[in-house]
mmCIF file of C-alpha atoms in Angstrom:
data_model
loop_
_atom_site.group_PDB
_atom_site.id
_atom_site.type_symbol
_atom_site.label_atom_id
_atom_site.label_comp_id
_atom_site.label_asym_id
_atom_site.label_seq_id
_atom_site.Cartn_x
_atom_site.Cartn_y
_atom_site.Cartn_z
ATOM 1 C CA UNK A 1 37.947 91.395 118.063
ATOM 2 C CA UNK A 2 38.500 87.725 117.327
ATOM 3 C CA UNK A 3 42.274 87.692 117.756
ATOM 4 C CA UNK A 4 43.883 87.164 121.108
ATOM 5 C CA UNK A 5 45.349 90.423 122.373
ATOM 6 C CA UNK A 6 48.935 90.591 123.638
ATOM 7 C CA UNK A 7 49.337 93.058 126.515
ATOM 8 C CA UNK A 8 51.669 93.777 129.376
ATOM 9 C CA UNK A 9 50.113 93.466 132.858
ATOM 10 C CA UNK A 10 50.372 97.035 134.110
ATOM 11 C CA UNK A 11 49.789 98.504 137.561
ATOM 12 C CA UNK A 12 46.042 99.204 137.754
ATOM 13 C CA UNK A 13 46.115 99.584 133.973
ATOM 14 C CA UNK A 14 45.032 102.510 131.874
ATOM 15 C CA UNK A 15 41.579 102.966 130.391
ATOM 16 C CA UNK A 16 42.960 102.203 126.915
ATOM 17 C CA UNK A 17 44.425 98.967 128.263
ATOM 18 C CA UNK A 18 41.075 97.859 129.661
ATOM 19 C CA UNK A 19 39.219 98.976 126.549
ATOM 20 C CA UNK A 20 41.306 96.422 124.654
ATOM 21 C CA UNK A 21 40.571 93.825 127.330
ATOM 22 C CA UNK A 22 36.828 94.536 127.310
ATOM 23 C CA UNK A 23 36.653 94.207 123.531
ATOM 24 C CA UNK A 24 38.648 90.960 123.405
ATOM 25 C CA UNK A 25 37.689 87.304 123.430
ATOM 26 C CA UNK A 26 40.938 86.407 125.204
ATOM 27 C CA UNK A 27 44.138 88.112 126.280
ATOM 28 C CA UNK A 28 47.724 86.987 126.657
ATOM 29 C CA UNK A 29 50.004 88.785 129.085
ATOM 30 C CA UNK A 30 53.614 89.378 128.133
ATOM 31 C CA UNK A 31 55.611 87.980 131.027
ATOM 32 C CA UNK A 32 58.669 86.678 129.164
ATOM 33 C CA UNK A 33 60.250 89.997 128.214
ATOM 34 C CA UNK A 34 62.752 92.204 129.966
ATOM 35 C CA UNK A 35 61.583 94.805 132.460
ATOM 36 C CA UNK A 36 60.686 98.201 130.977
ATOM 37 C CA UNK A 37 61.557 101.201 133.128
ATOM 38 C CA UNK A 38 59.287 104.240 133.448
ATOM 39 C CA UNK A 39 56.287 102.352 132.108
ATOM 40 C CA UNK A 40 52.826 101.361 133.267
ATOM 41 C CA UNK A 41 54.411 98.226 134.705
ATOM 42 C CA UNK A 42 55.208 100.249 137.818
ATOM 43 C CA UNK A 43 53.049 103.346 137.540
ATOM 44 C CA UNK A 44 49.513 104.548 137.109
ATOM 45 C CA UNK A 45 47.867 107.956 136.933
ATOM 46 C CA UNK A 46 44.956 109.230 139.002
ATOM 47 C CA UNK A 47 43.064 112.543 139.052
ATOM 48 C CA UNK A 48 43.542 114.789 142.078
ATOM 49 C CA UNK A 49 42.699 118.357 143.034
ATOM 50 C CA UNK A 50 46.180 119.321 141.812
ATOM 51 C CA UNK A 51 45.904 117.556 138.472
ATOM 52 C CA UNK A 52 47.244 114.227 137.269
ATOM 53 C CA UNK A 53 49.222 112.379 139.945
ATOM 54 C CA UNK A 54 51.655 109.544 139.338
ATOM 55 C CA UNK A 55 51.642 106.533 141.654
ATOM 56 C CA UNK A 56 54.874 104.609 141.184
ATOM 57 C CA UNK A 57 55.872 101.239 142.644
ATOM 58 C CA UNK A 58 59.546 101.151 143.681
ATOM 59 C CA UNK A 59 61.471 98.080 142.580
ATOM 60 C CA UNK A 60 64.799 96.545 143.508
ATOM 61 C CA UNK A 61 67.546 96.744 140.920
ATOM 62 C CA UNK A 62 69.126 93.504 139.819
ATOM 63 C CA UNK A 63 72.546 92.609 141.172
ATOM 64 C CA UNK A 64 73.937 92.240 137.680
ATOM 65 C CA UNK A 65 74.250 95.209 135.335
ATOM 66 C CA UNK A 66 72.144 95.256 132.214
ATOM 67 C CA UNK A 67 68.547 94.389 131.485
ATOM 68 C CA UNK A 68 66.470 92.512 134.013
ATOM 69 C CA UNK A 69 63.859 89.884 133.238
ATOM 70 C CA UNK A 70 60.350 91.083 134.065
ATOM 71 C CA UNK A 71 59.522 87.921 135.980
ATOM 72 C CA UNK A 72 62.536 88.497 138.253
ATOM 73 C CA UNK A 73 61.741 92.089 139.259
ATOM 74 C CA UNK A 74 61.100 92.385 142.992
ATOM 75 C CA UNK A 75 59.172 95.128 144.763
ATOM 76 C CA UNK A 76 61.056 97.438 147.131
ATOM 77 C CA UNK A 77 59.319 97.830 150.504
ATOM 78 C CA UNK A 78 61.943 99.973 152.238
ATOM 79 C CA UNK A 79 59.479 102.850 152.039
ATOM 80 C CA UNK A 80 55.794 102.299 152.781
ATOM 81 C CA UNK A 81 54.593 103.024 149.260
ATOM 82 C CA UNK A 82 51.468 100.908 149.749
ATOM 83 C CA UNK A 83 50.193 103.220 152.472
ATOM 84 C CA UNK A 84 51.097 106.276 150.405
ATOM 85 C CA UNK A 85 49.307 104.973 147.312
ATOM 86 C CA UNK A 86 46.212 103.935 149.241
ATOM 87 C CA UNK A 87 45.943 107.311 150.951
ATOM 88 C CA UNK A 88 46.362 109.103 147.634
ATOM 89 C CA UNK A 89 43.632 106.988 146.047
ATOM 90 C CA UNK A 90 41.297 107.505 148.998
ATOM 91 C CA UNK A 91 41.866 111.259 148.973
ATOM 92 C CA UNK A 92 41.269 111.450 145.234
ATOM 93 C CA UNK A 93 38.152 109.278 145.071
ATOM 94 C CA UNK A 94 36.465 109.068 148.457
ATOM 95 C CA UNK A 95 33.848 111.618 147.333
ATOM 96 C CA UNK A 96 33.290 109.950 143.953
ATOM 97 C CA UNK A 97 29.981 108.201 143.245
ATOM 98 C CA UNK A 98 31.278 104.609 143.241
ATOM 99 C CA UNK A 99 34.717 104.289 144.863
ATOM 100 C CA UNK A 100 33.298 103.020 148.157
ATOM 101 C CA UNK A 101 31.772 100.017 146.366
ATOM 102 C CA UNK A 102 35.205 98.837 145.208
ATOM 103 C CA UNK A 103 37.463 99.816 148.091
ATOM 104 C CA UNK A 104 37.197 96.518 149.979
ATOM 105 C CA UNK A 105 38.208 94.646 146.822
ATOM 106 C CA UNK A 106 41.241 96.882 146.333
ATOM 107 C CA UNK A 107 42.528 96.897 149.911
ATOM 108 C CA UNK A 108 44.470 93.589 149.714
ATOM 109 C CA UNK A 109 46.760 95.167 147.116
ATOM 110 C CA UNK A 110 47.894 97.657 149.726
ATOM 111 C CA UNK A 111 47.977 95.320 152.707
ATOM 112 C CA UNK A 112 49.697 92.166 151.456
ATOM 113 C CA UNK A 113 53.362 92.203 150.474
ATOM 114 C CA UNK A 114 53.998 90.627 147.093
ATOM 115 C CA UNK A 115 57.621 89.730 146.425
ATOM 116 C CA UNK A 116 57.490 89.956 142.653
ATOM 117 C CA UNK A 117 56.059 92.810 140.605
ATOM 118 C CA UNK A 118 54.533 90.438 138.065
ATOM 119 C CA UNK A 119 52.515 88.658 140.771
ATOM 120 C CA UNK A 120 51.281 91.956 142.156
ATOM 121 C CA UNK A 121 50.212 93.239 138.740
ATOM 122 C CA UNK A 122 48.463 90.018 137.753
ATOM 123 C CA UNK A 123 46.578 90.015 141.060
ATOM 124 C CA UNK A 124 45.610 93.651 140.493
ATOM 125 C CA UNK A 125 44.256 92.668 137.078
ATOM 126 C CA UNK A 126 42.127 89.897 138.592
ATOM 127 C CA UNK A 127 40.674 92.360 141.096
ATOM 128 C CA UNK A 128 39.886 94.918 138.402
ATOM 129 C CA UNK A 129 38.170 92.241 136.318
ATOM 130 C CA UNK A 130 35.985 91.380 139.297
ATOM 131 C CA UNK A 131 35.130 95.049 139.770
ATOM 132 C CA UNK A 132 34.227 95.338 136.085
ATOM 133 C CA UNK A 133 32.365 92.011 136.246
ATOM 134 C CA UNK A 134 34.276 90.875 133.177
ATOM 135 C CA UNK A 135 35.047 87.212 132.553
ATOM 136 C CA UNK A 136 37.653 87.112 129.801
ATOM 137 C CA UNK A 137 40.234 84.310 129.794
ATOM 138 C CA UNK A 138 43.892 85.212 130.102
ATOM 139 C CA UNK A 139 47.192 83.391 129.860
ATOM 140 C CA UNK A 140 50.871 84.307 130.064
ATOM 141 C CA UNK A 141 53.655 84.084 127.516
ATOM 142 C CA UNK A 142 56.506 81.668 128.109
ATOM 143 C CA UNK A 143 58.764 82.831 125.260
ATOM 144 C CA UNK A 144 59.376 86.391 124.078
ATOM 145 C CA UNK A 145 58.461 87.099 120.458
ATOM 146 C CA UNK A 146 59.552 90.400 118.964
ATOM 147 C CA UNK A 147 56.930 90.122 116.224
ATOM 148 C CA UNK A 148 54.075 87.811 117.243
ATOM 149 C CA UNK A 149 52.319 86.029 114.396
ATOM 150 C CA UNK A 150 49.258 84.634 116.162
ATOM 151 C CA UNK A 151 48.482 87.528 118.520
ATOM 152 C CA UNK A 152 47.400 91.141 118.089
ATOM 153 C CA UNK A 153 50.332 93.047 119.559
ATOM 154 C CA UNK A 154 49.161 95.744 121.989
ATOM 155 C CA UNK A 155 52.313 95.770 124.095
ATOM 156 C CA UNK A 156 53.035 99.364 123.120
ATOM 157 C CA UNK A 157 50.238 100.457 125.456
ATOM 158 C CA UNK A 158 52.618 99.904 128.383
ATOM 159 C CA UNK A 159 54.588 103.030 127.384
ATOM 160 C CA UNK A 160 53.584 105.683 129.929
ATOM 161 C CA UNK A 161 55.436 108.445 128.076
ATOM 162 C CA UNK A 162 53.330 108.323 124.900
ATOM 163 C CA UNK A 163 49.889 109.825 124.493
ATOM 164 C CA UNK A 164 47.149 107.320 123.811
ATOM 165 C CA UNK A 165 45.762 107.831 120.274
ATOM 166 C CA UNK A 166 42.385 106.200 120.950
ATOM 167 C CA UNK A 167 39.348 108.465 120.845
ATOM 168 C CA UNK A 168 37.693 108.908 124.229
ATOM 169 C CA UNK A 169 34.385 110.465 125.136
ATOM 170 C CA UNK A 170 34.732 112.640 128.209
ATOM 171 C CA UNK A 171 33.096 111.460 131.411
ATOM 172 C CA UNK A 172 32.595 113.428 134.607
ATOM 173 C CA UNK A 173 35.668 113.675 136.830
ATOM 174 C CA UNK A 174 35.554 115.142 140.327
ATOM 175 C CA UNK A 175 38.083 117.871 139.644
ATOM 176 C CA UNK A 176 37.300 118.584 135.999
ATOM 177 C CA UNK A 177 36.276 122.151 136.854
ATOM 178 C CA UNK A 178 39.924 122.741 137.809
ATOM 179 C CA UNK A 179 41.780 120.302 135.589
ATOM 180 C CA UNK A 180 39.594 119.831 132.566
ATOM 181 C CA UNK A 181 39.139 116.264 131.359
ATOM 182 C CA UNK A 182 42.191 114.084 132.028
ATOM 183 C CA UNK A 183 42.381 111.347 129.408
ATOM 184 C CA UNK A 184 43.454 107.731 129.828
ATOM 185 C CA UNK A 185 43.992 107.615 133.570
ATOM 186 C CA UNK A 186 44.027 104.403 135.579
ATOM 187 C CA UNK A 187 40.930 102.252 135.270
ATOM 188 C CA UNK A 188 40.342 103.198 138.917
ATOM 189 C CA UNK A 189 39.263 106.648 137.791
ATOM 190 C CA UNK A 190 36.622 105.321 135.419
ATOM 191 C CA UNK A 191 35.370 102.770 137.944
ATOM 192 C CA UNK A 192 35.120 105.380 140.692
ATOM 193 C CA UNK A 193 33.180 107.785 138.495
ATOM 194 C CA UNK A 194 31.065 105.486 136.323
ATOM 195 C CA UNK A 195 30.684 102.325 138.397
ATOM 196 C CA UNK A 196 28.747 99.588 136.558
ATOM 197 C CA UNK A 197 28.582 101.796 133.456
ATOM 198 C CA UNK A 198 32.372 101.583 133.087
ATOM 199 C CA UNK A 199 32.130 98.445 130.983
ATOM 200 C CA UNK A 200 29.815 100.140 128.458
ATOM 201 C CA UNK A 201 32.242 103.047 128.261
ATOM 202 C CA UNK A 202 35.154 100.693 127.570
ATOM 203 C CA UNK A 203 33.257 98.778 124.917
ATOM 204 C CA UNK A 204 32.382 102.025 123.119
ATOM 205 C CA UNK A 205 35.978 103.266 122.764
ATOM 206 C CA UNK A 206 37.159 103.233 119.154
ATOM 207 C CA UNK A 207 40.361 101.203 119.094
ATOM 208 C CA UNK A 208 40.895 101.474 115.345
ATOM 209 C CA UNK A 209 43.476 104.224 115.888
ATOM 210 C CA UNK A 210 45.636 101.986 118.075
ATOM 211 C CA UNK A 211 48.537 100.868 115.905
#
């Protein structure tokens, strides 16, 4: 891909999201739009013994009714969701081949309190890029464009309710004997199972079906 890719910065983004990143020369994060509820902005999916589990970041609702700017969305810490998410991730992946190699890198996400969701998600992206050993430049939008002219628009990948159309090869998952292969989970799943080979997996995904 020679075009810059326009993506939302999700919470520990999906495999499809990072396949786009891995096959890009540069990415631009959409940070100038309104907040999108029930999306990968605040949720990710992991594989557990009981199937696919949703990890969802609680956010504070704006004081004014109506849509809220993404950059203004604050994280709600009234419940200790960080501890809950970390324990869920540890339970799901502590027996995986590679999780232990990345855990120390991930811990700050669940120890430090970030006021704004956008700062948390962008920091999570930086950590994932370090884990993948990917060095791809990124920047943020300053103005929202409904139909970008100079960027390849991949913002639709933030929709957590739609199935991802990209073709995936199956890789081993800890609980696949019970669950079968669970497609397009958080990048954490691929990293925990494939380790350094994750980047080759991402680069091999056929993105031609992503419209």
